[in-house]
Every structure is written in structure tokens, then in C-alpha cells.
Coordinates of C-alpha atoms in Angstrom, one line a residue:
M1 CA 81.1 127.6 -85.7
T2 CA 82.0 128.7 -82.2
A3 CA 79.5 131.5 -82.3
A4 CA 76.8 129.0 -83.5
V5 CA 77.4 126.8 -80.5
L6 CA 77.6 129.7 -78.0
G7 CA 73.9 129.6 -77.3
L8 CA 74.2 126.1 -75.8
S9 CA 77.4 126.9 -73.9
L10 CA 76.1 130.1 -72.4
N11 CA 73.0 128.3 -71.2
L12 CA 75.1 125.7 -69.5
L13 CA 77.3 128.3 -67.9
G14 CA 74.2 130.0 -66.5
I15 CA 73.0 126.7 -65.0
A16 CA 76.4 126.3 -63.4
F17 CA 75.6 129.0 -60.8
A18 CA 72.5 127.1 -59.6
P19 CA 74.3 124.5 -57.4
I20 CA 75.9 127.4 -55.5
T21 CA 72.8 129.4 -54.8
T22 CA 69.8 127.1 -54.9
P23 CA 70.4 125.2 -51.6
H24 CA 70.2 128.5 -49.6
L25 CA 67.0 129.6 -51.4
S26 CA 65.4 126.3 -50.7
E27 CA 66.4 126.3 -47.1
R28 CA 64.8 129.7 -46.5
F29 CA 61.7 129.4 -48.7
G30 CA 61.1 125.7 -49.2
R31 CA 61.2 124.0 -52.6
S32 CA 57.8 124.9 -54.1
P33 CA 58.4 128.8 -54.1
V34 CA 61.7 128.3 -55.8
Y35 CA 60.1 126.2 -58.6
L36 CA 57.2 128.6 -59.0
V37 CA 59.4 131.7 -59.2
S38 CA 62.4 130.5 -61.2
L39 CA 60.5 128.7 -63.9
P40 CA 58.4 131.7 -65.1
I41 CA 61.5 133.9 -65.2
F42 CA 63.3 131.2 -67.2
A43 CA 60.3 131.1 -69.6
L44 CA 60.5 134.9 -70.1
F45 CA 64.2 134.7 -71.1
I46 CA 63.4 131.8 -73.4
L47 CA 60.7 134.0 -75.0
G48 CA 63.3 136.8 -75.3
A49 CA 65.7 134.5 -77.0
G50 CA 63.0 133.5 -79.5
Y51 CA 62.2 137.0 -80.3
S52 CA 65.9 138.3 -80.2
K53 CA 66.9 140.5 -83.2
S54 CA 70.7 140.4 -82.6
F55 CA 73.3 137.8 -81.6
A56 CA 74.1 139.8 -78.4
A57 CA 70.5 139.7 -77.3
L58 CA 70.2 136.0 -78.0
A59 CA 73.4 135.3 -76.0
V60 CA 72.3 137.3 -73.0
C61 CA 68.8 135.7 -73.0
R62 CA 70.3 132.2 -73.3
F63 CA 72.6 132.8 -70.4
F64 CA 70.0 134.2 -68.1
A65 CA 67.5 131.4 -69.1
G66 CA 70.1 129.0 -67.8
F67 CA 70.7 131.1 -64.7
F68 CA 67.1 131.3 -63.7
G69 CA 66.1 127.8 -65.0
G70 CA 69.1 126.1 -63.2
P71 CA 67.4 126.1 -59.7
C72 CA 64.7 123.8 -61.1
L73 CA 67.3 121.3 -62.4
V74 CA 69.2 121.4 -59.1
L75 CA 66.2 121.3 -56.8
I76 CA 64.6 118.3 -58.4
E77 CA 67.3 116.1 -56.8
G78 CA 66.3 117.4 -53.4
T79 CA 62.6 116.8 -54.1
F80 CA 63.2 113.2 -55.1
A81 CA 65.3 112.7 -52.0
D82 CA 62.4 114.0 -49.9
V83 CA 59.9 111.5 -51.1
W84 CA 62.1 108.4 -51.9
S85 CA 63.7 106.1 -49.4
S86 CA 67.5 106.2 -49.4
H87 CA 67.8 102.5 -49.9
K88 CA 66.3 103.1 -53.3
T89 CA 68.7 106.0 -54.2
V90 CA 70.1 104.4 -57.4
T91 CA 66.6 103.7 -58.6
Y92 CA 65.2 107.1 -58.0
Y93 CA 68.3 108.9 -59.4
S94 CA 68.2 106.7 -62.5
V95 CA 64.6 107.8 -63.0
L96 CA 65.6 111.4 -62.5
S97 CA 68.5 111.0 -64.9
L98 CA 66.1 109.3 -67.4
A99 CA 64.0 112.5 -67.5
S100 CA 67.0 114.6 -68.3
Y101 CA 68.5 112.3 -70.9
I102 CA 65.2 111.7 -72.7
G103 CA 64.4 115.4 -72.7
A104 CA 67.8 116.1 -74.3
G105 CA 67.4 113.2 -76.7
C106 CA 63.9 114.0 -77.8
A107 CA 64.7 117.6 -78.6
P108 CA 66.7 116.9 -81.8
I109 CA 64.1 114.4 -82.9
I110 CA 61.2 116.8 -82.6
L111 CA 63.1 120.0 -83.7
G112 CA 64.7 118.1 -86.6
Y113 CA 61.2 118.4 -88.2
V114 CA 60.0 121.7 -86.7
V115 CA 63.0 123.9 -87.5
P116 CA 63.3 123.1 -91.2
A117 CA 59.5 123.8 -91.6
E118 CA 59.6 127.0 -89.5
S119 CA 62.8 128.6 -88.2
W120 CA 65.4 128.3 -85.5
R121 CA 63.2 130.5 -83.3
W122 CA 61.0 127.4 -82.8
T123 CA 63.8 125.8 -80.7
Q124 CA 62.8 128.4 -78.1
Y125 CA 59.1 128.4 -78.7
V126 CA 58.9 124.6 -78.1
T127 CA 60.9 125.0 -75.0
L128 CA 58.5 127.7 -73.8
M129 CA 55.6 125.4 -74.4
I130 CA 57.1 122.7 -72.3
A131 CA 58.1 125.2 -69.5
L132 CA 54.4 126.4 -69.4
A133 CA 53.2 122.8 -69.2
A134 CA 55.6 122.1 -66.4
F135 CA 54.6 125.2 -64.5
L136 CA 50.9 124.3 -64.7
L137 CA 51.6 120.8 -63.5
G138 CA 53.6 122.3 -60.6
V139 CA 50.9 124.7 -59.4
G140 CA 49.3 123.2 -56.3
V141 CA 51.9 120.5 -55.8
P142 CA 52.5 120.3 -52.1
E143 CA 55.8 121.2 -50.4
T144 CA 58.1 118.2 -49.8
Y145 CA 61.1 119.7 -47.9
P146 CA 60.6 118.4 -44.3
R147 CA 62.0 121.5 -42.6
E148 CA 59.7 123.8 -44.5
I149 CA 56.7 121.5 -43.8
V150 CA 57.5 121.8 -40.0
R151 CA 57.9 125.6 -40.2
T152 CA 54.6 125.9 -42.2
R153 CA 52.7 123.8 -39.6
A154 CA 54.1 125.9 -36.8
R155 CA 53.2 129.2 -38.4
R156 CA 49.6 128.0 -39.1
G157 CA 49.3 126.5 -35.6
G158 CA 50.8 129.5 -33.9
Y159 CA 53.5 127.6 -31.9
K160 CA 57.3 127.7 -31.8
I161 CA 59.6 125.1 -33.1
D162 CA 63.1 123.9 -32.3
L163 CA 64.9 122.8 -35.5
A164 CA 68.5 122.0 -35.8
K165 CA 70.7 124.7 -37.6
A166 CA 70.5 124.5 -41.3
E167 CA 73.4 122.5 -42.8
S168 CA 73.7 124.9 -45.6
G169 CA 74.5 127.7 -43.2
V170 CA 72.7 130.6 -41.7
T171 CA 75.0 133.6 -42.1
L172 CA 76.3 134.8 -45.4
A173 CA 79.8 133.6 -44.4
E174 CA 78.5 130.1 -43.5
M175 CA 76.6 129.8 -46.8
A176 CA 79.6 130.9 -48.8
G177 CA 81.7 128.4 -47.0
T178 CA 79.3 125.5 -47.7
T179 CA 78.7 126.0 -51.4
L180 CA 81.8 128.0 -52.4
F181 CA 84.9 127.7 -50.3
T182 CA 84.5 124.1 -49.0
P183 CA 83.9 122.8 -52.5
L184 CA 87.1 124.5 -53.7
A185 CA 89.0 123.0 -50.8
M186 CA 87.5 119.5 -51.5
A187 CA 88.7 119.9 -55.1
V188 CA 92.3 119.6 -54.0
S189 CA 92.1 117.7 -50.7
D190 CA 89.5 114.9 -50.8
P191 CA 90.5 111.9 -53.0
V192 CA 86.9 110.6 -53.3
V193 CA 85.5 113.9 -54.4
V194 CA 88.5 114.7 -56.8
M195 CA 88.1 111.3 -58.6
I196 CA 84.4 111.6 -59.0
T197 CA 84.5 115.2 -60.1
I198 CA 87.1 114.6 -62.8
Y199 CA 85.2 111.6 -64.1
L200 CA 81.9 113.4 -64.2
A201 CA 83.5 116.4 -65.9
L202 CA 84.8 114.2 -68.7
N203 CA 81.5 112.3 -68.9
F204 CA 79.4 115.5 -69.2
A205 CA 81.8 117.2 -71.6
V206 CA 81.6 114.3 -74.1
L207 CA 77.9 113.9 -73.6
F208 CA 77.0 117.4 -74.6
Q209 CA 79.4 117.5 -77.5
W210 CA 77.1 114.9 -79.2
F211 CA 74.5 117.5 -79.8
I212 CA 77.0 119.3 -82.0
A213 CA 79.0 116.4 -83.4
V214 CA 76.3 113.9 -84.3
P215 CA 74.4 116.2 -86.8
A216 CA 77.6 117.5 -88.2
V217 CA 79.3 114.0 -88.7
L218 CA 76.2 112.4 -90.1
A219 CA 75.7 115.2 -92.5
L220 CA 79.3 115.3 -93.7
T221 CA 79.8 111.5 -93.7
Y222 CA 76.4 110.2 -94.8
G223 CA 74.6 113.2 -96.3
F224 CA 71.9 113.2 -93.6
T225 CA 69.4 116.0 -93.6
L226 CA 68.6 117.8 -90.3
H227 CA 65.5 115.7 -89.5
Q228 CA 67.4 112.4 -90.4
A229 CA 70.2 113.5 -88.0
G230 CA 67.6 114.2 -85.4
L231 CA 66.1 110.7 -85.7
A232 CA 69.6 109.3 -84.9
F233 CA 69.0 110.5 -81.3
I234 CA 66.4 107.7 -80.9
A235 CA 69.4 105.6 -80.1
A236 CA 70.2 107.9 -77.2
V237 CA 66.6 107.6 -75.8
V238 CA 66.9 103.8 -76.0
G239 CA 70.2 103.9 -74.3
A240 CA 68.8 106.0 -71.4
L241 CA 65.8 103.6 -71.0
V242 CA 68.1 100.7 -70.9
S243 CA 70.4 102.4 -68.3
T244 CA 67.4 103.0 -66.0
F245 CA 66.4 99.4 -66.2
T246 CA 69.9 98.0 -65.6
S247 CA 70.8 100.4 -62.8
S248 CA 67.6 99.8 -60.9
S249 CA 67.8 96.1 -61.5
I250 CA 71.3 95.9 -60.2
E251 CA 70.3 97.9 -57.1
G252 CA 67.4 95.4 -56.5
V253 CA 69.8 92.5 -56.7
T254 CA 72.4 94.0 -54.4
N255 CA 69.8 95.0 -51.9
R256 CA 68.4 91.5 -51.7
R257 CA 71.9 90.0 -51.4
N258 CA 72.6 92.4 -48.5
G259 CA 69.3 91.9 -46.8
C260 CA 68.3 95.5 -47.3
T261 CA 64.6 96.1 -47.0
S262 CA 64.3 99.6 -45.7
M263 CA 66.1 102.9 -45.1
A264 CA 66.9 101.7 -41.5
N265 CA 68.8 98.7 -43.0
M266 CA 70.8 100.1 -45.9
A267 CA 73.3 98.1 -47.8
P268 CA 76.9 99.6 -47.8
I269 CA 76.8 102.5 -50.2
E270 CA 79.7 101.1 -52.2
Y271 CA 77.2 98.7 -53.9
R272 CA 75.7 101.7 -55.6
L273 CA 78.9 101.9 -57.7
V274 CA 78.2 98.6 -59.5
P275 CA 76.3 100.1 -62.4
G276 CA 79.1 102.6 -62.9
M277 CA 81.7 99.7 -63.2
F278 CA 79.8 98.3 -66.2
G279 CA 79.2 101.7 -67.6
S280 CA 82.9 102.6 -67.4
V281 CA 83.8 99.7 -69.6
G282 CA 81.0 100.6 -72.0
L283 CA 82.1 104.2 -72.2
V284 CA 85.6 103.4 -73.4
A285 CA 84.3 100.8 -75.9
S286 CA 81.6 103.1 -77.3
L287 CA 84.0 106.0 -77.9
F288 CA 86.4 103.8 -79.9
W289 CA 83.4 102.2 -81.6
I290 CA 82.0 105.5 -82.8
G291 CA 85.3 107.0 -83.7
F292 CA 86.4 104.2 -86.0
S293 CA 83.0 103.4 -87.5
A294 CA 81.7 106.8 -88.6
K295 CA 83.0 106.6 -92.2
P296 CA 81.3 106.1 -95.6
T297 CA 82.4 102.5 -95.9
V298 CA 80.5 101.5 -92.7
H299 CA 76.7 101.5 -92.5
F300 CA 75.4 104.6 -90.6
M301 CA 73.5 102.4 -88.1
V302 CA 76.9 101.2 -86.6
P303 CA 78.0 104.6 -85.2
I304 CA 74.4 105.4 -84.3
V305 CA 74.1 102.2 -82.2
G306 CA 77.4 103.1 -80.7
T307 CA 76.0 106.4 -79.6
G308 CA 73.2 104.6 -77.8
V309 CA 75.8 102.5 -76.0
Y310 CA 77.6 105.6 -75.0
V311 CA 74.4 107.1 -73.5
W312 CA 73.7 103.9 -71.6
S313 CA 77.3 104.0 -70.2
S314 CA 77.3 107.7 -69.5
M315 CA 74.0 107.6 -67.6
S316 CA 75.0 104.5 -65.6
I317 CA 78.2 106.2 -64.5
L318 CA 76.4 109.4 -63.5
T319 CA 73.7 107.5 -61.6
A320 CA 76.2 105.4 -59.7
L321 CA 78.6 108.1 -58.7
V322 CA 76.1 110.8 -57.7
S323 CA 74.1 108.1 -55.8
Y324 CA 77.2 107.1 -54.0
I325 CA 78.0 110.7 -53.0
F326 CA 74.5 111.3 -51.6
D327 CA 75.3 109.3 -48.5
A328 CA 79.2 109.3 -48.5
Y329 CA 79.4 112.2 -46.1
P330 CA 77.3 114.0 -43.5
A331 CA 74.8 116.5 -44.9
K332 CA 77.1 119.5 -45.0
G333 CA 80.0 117.5 -46.6
T334 CA 77.6 116.0 -49.2
L335 CA 76.2 119.4 -50.1
S336 CA 79.6 120.8 -50.7
A337 CA 80.7 117.8 -52.8
L338 CA 77.6 117.8 -54.9
T339 CA 78.0 121.5 -55.5
L340 CA 81.6 121.1 -56.8
M341 CA 80.7 118.1 -59.0
A342 CA 77.6 119.8 -60.6
T343 CA 79.3 123.1 -61.2
T344 CA 82.5 121.5 -62.6
R345 CA 80.7 119.2 -65.0
L346 CA 78.5 121.9 -66.3
I347 CA 81.5 124.2 -67.0
F348 CA 83.2 121.3 -68.9
A349 CA 80.0 120.6 -70.7
A350 CA 79.8 124.2 -71.8
W351 CA 83.5 124.2 -73.0
L352 CA 83.9 121.0 -75.1
P353 CA 81.1 121.7 -77.7
L354 CA 82.8 125.0 -78.5
V355 CA 85.9 123.1 -79.8
V356 CA 84.7 119.6 -80.8
I357 CA 84.1 120.4 -84.5
Q358 CA 87.6 121.9 -84.7
M359 CA 89.0 118.7 -83.1
I360 CA 87.1 116.4 -85.5
M361 CA 88.3 118.4 -88.5
G362 CA 91.9 118.6 -87.3
L363 CA 92.4 115.1 -85.9
Q364 CA 89.7 113.3 -88.0
G365 CA 86.8 111.6 -86.3
Q366 CA 88.8 108.4 -85.4
W367 CA 91.5 110.2 -83.5
A368 CA 89.3 112.9 -82.0
Y369 CA 87.1 110.2 -80.3
S370 CA 90.2 108.1 -79.6
V371 CA 91.5 111.0 -77.5
F372 CA 88.2 110.8 -75.4
G373 CA 88.6 107.0 -75.3
F374 CA 92.1 107.2 -74.0
L375 CA 91.1 109.7 -71.4
A376 CA 88.3 107.4 -70.3
V377 CA 90.5 104.4 -69.9
P378 CA 92.0 105.3 -66.5
M379 CA 88.6 106.4 -65.3
I380 CA 87.6 102.7 -65.4
A381 CA 89.5 102.3 -62.1
V382 CA 87.4 105.1 -60.3
P383 CA 84.3 103.0 -59.3
I384 CA 86.5 100.0 -58.6
M385 CA 88.8 101.9 -56.4
L386 CA 86.0 103.5 -54.6
F387 CA 84.3 100.1 -54.1
I388 CA 87.4 98.7 -52.5
F389 CA 89.0 101.7 -50.7
G390 CA 86.0 104.0 -50.4
P391 CA 85.2 103.4 -46.7
R392 CA 88.8 104.0 -45.7
L393 CA 89.2 107.1 -47.8
R394 CA 85.9 108.5 -46.4
A395 CA 86.9 107.6 -42.8
R396 CA 90.1 109.7 -43.2
S397 CA 88.3 112.6 -44.8
R398 CA 88.1 115.9 -42.7
Y399 CA 84.5 116.2 -44.2
S400 CA 83.3 112.9 -42.9
A401 CA 82.1 111.5 -39.6
P402 CA 83.2 108.3 -37.9
T403 CA 81.8 105.2 -39.6
M404 CA 79.6 102.8 -37.6
S405 CA 81.0 99.6 -36.3
N406 CA 79.2 97.6 -39.0
G407 CA 81.0 99.4 -41.7
K408 CA 78.1 101.3 -43.0
H409 CA 78.0 105.0 -43.2
P410 CA 75.8 106.9 -40.8
M411 CA 72.3 107.5 -42.1
N412 CA 72.0 110.6 -44.3
Q413 CA 70.3 113.9 -43.6
R414 CA 66.8 112.6 -44.5
V415 CA 66.7 110.6 -41.3
D416 CA 68.0 113.6 -39.3
Q417 CA 65.2 115.7 -40.8
E418 CA 62.6 113.2 -39.8
M419 CA 64.0 113.2 -36.3
Q420 CA 63.9 117.0 -36.2
M421 CA 60.2 117.0 -37.1
G422 CA 59.6 115.3 -33.8
S423 CA 61.5 117.8 -31.8
M424 CA 59.1 120.8 -32.2
H425 CA 57.4 122.1 -29.1
H426 CA 54.6 124.5 -28.4

């Protein structure tokens, strides 16, 4: 069973390198070249996985597919930040999360029909088709990174520019400090970052085990076929859609109540945590719900609906916490915090699917998911504590800057970049 899951875990481990390396590539070359180079290489390794003749070849191709495809997943957050106003951060990140969750949820639905009719290799071929479509859509899309736009205009116009030093670092030592050593230091020294990192690691680990546990549990408990188990992921798609609606609606309400109408008049970022407060309660409830309802005496729709509630909760938490961190620190601190959080949650997401079936078989479903539920109970306090104590904790952080007199955090790097665009000279 462990070997069967290894393809998923190795892919996630490959992606885990992307948060460390991608910011530096983007700073030097812009966003578009990174997309247009990494995506074709990703597609080649997916093709290799589809044609692999040995388990070793499959494992290697899956890892490097994640390694070279990871920059696209990391960079999309920066692209969205380039084109969306920061007072709509929760909305745009919920849309971004929706794409990820729906993509993951639709894969079992589609492949539940394709694989039995063809073979497992079509899991890679379908991915290859989607990658090709994404590449064709991306060709010709204009650059969005403000600093690269300024540099390109200067090169074409033949004049010099004066841009502030890149926050991600210029020398190799500075780059390693920003996305390697500072994140490691934050993991043991910054309470805000530690709490969010632990919560998102648990969240992602449990999220990715569903792709292994749901088909197995439905097959063993209710005798589901592969395509029937795939259809169960419709609940996950619905949960993601509902999360996007609720998170963006909550942001709209909190913005109106705080008189926030533009990026220059942002509401305190603690209000971005509100969707996560609701999601935290739903996460605990859904884990116990699924654990104690997935049995032959209970209709199969009950645990399936519980899975949808879990996805709604999981996505609401992710959207809230990551949106909060976006503007919790100055640019360099934010980049280091996001690097730590992304890498850690991907590592945990790669680990848990390797052992979840053994957990279910050893503890039985009720207690296996109760373990996750009990671990999630204290996490309910995380968004609440950050809402109450967040400003004080961030003010004390060595990675932060002094807060403004009105209690709002200084505007994030997007404003700085816009100001830098006006500082170029001939």
C-alpha cells in the first residue's frame, strides 16, 4: 500500500522545493518566463511517468514533475497579488484556492471512469492534456510583476532605472537567508508563524489523505466501484464552491462595516481571519462526523456529505490564514513566513497518505479520524487568538515593522512596488 501511494507523496515532496526557489527566479526573470519554462518541463516528466516501464522510473518522474511543476503553483499567488487589490485579498485567494480544490476534486470524478476503461497510465495522460491546454492559454499573456514591467520598459526605452533592492535578496547568501534560514528561525521564534504553520500542516495532511482514504473506505464499507468512489468527490467540489462564496461574502461584510473601499483604506487584517473561525469549528465537527458515520449501518451519503463539510472547512481555514499572513509583515518577513508554511504543509501532506490506511485498519475508522479531530480541537483557538492578540504579537516580532497609529499594519509590498515604478529616471 505504501508503494502504491508513493507516486502522490513524491510529487508533493517535489513541489515542496518550489517555495524556496521560485521567488528568486521570479525576481530575476519575471513571472511569465518561469511559467513558460517550468510548465513544459513538468509536462515532459508527466509524459515520462505515463510511459514508465518500472516503478523506479515512475517514482523519479513523479518527483521531478512536482519539482518542475511546483513553481507554477507557487507563482500563481504572486500573479493574483499583482492584479488584485489587497483589500480584496480574501476574495482573490478564495478564488485561487477554489481552482486548486476543484482541480483536485474533479480528478477522481473524471479518472474514476477513464482508468477502468483504459489503464492507470491515463492518470498521467489526462494531466498532460490539461498542462498543454494551460500552456497554450498562457502563451502571450502579459507580464504582471511590477518590477519586471519597469525593467522591460527601461530596456526597450534605452534608459536607466532606480529600483529598490529586491526583498528576496540579491546575493546567494541573501537569497538563502530569505527563503531558507529565516523561515527556519521563524519556525521556533515567531508565535504567529508557528501557530499558522502547525495548523496548515495538519489541515493539508488530512486533506490529501482523503484521496487515499475515501476510495478505500467506500469500497470496503459500501462496496463502491472505482467510478462510484470518484463520484463521491462531487461533495468536495460543492464544499469548495460554498467556501469561496462564504469567505468572499464575509470579506464583503467586514469591509463595509469597517468603511473599507480601496487598498488605501484597508480594514485591519485580523478581519481576514473570520472565515477561518467558522471553518475551524466545521473542521472538528466534520472529522468526528465522518469517522463515526462511515459504517454499513449508516447510509453512504452521510459520510460523503461530511467530506464536503470538511472541504468547506479546510478551504476556509487556508484562505483565512494565508490571506492574513500576506500583510502581517513587511515584504521580506511575509516571503519567509509563506515559504515556511507552504513547504511544511506540503511535507506533511506527502507523509500522512503513506500511513493513513494503516491507521484506519489499526485503529478502525472511528478512532483514526477521532485522532485527527482531537488534534484539530485546540486549533480552533488559533484564528481567535490571532484576531485578539495578533497586532501585539506582530508588533513584538523581530520580523515586523512598527504598526501605524491607527492600529493597521503598514501597506504591503504591492504599494511599495507601485511607488518604485514612479522612481525610474532616464
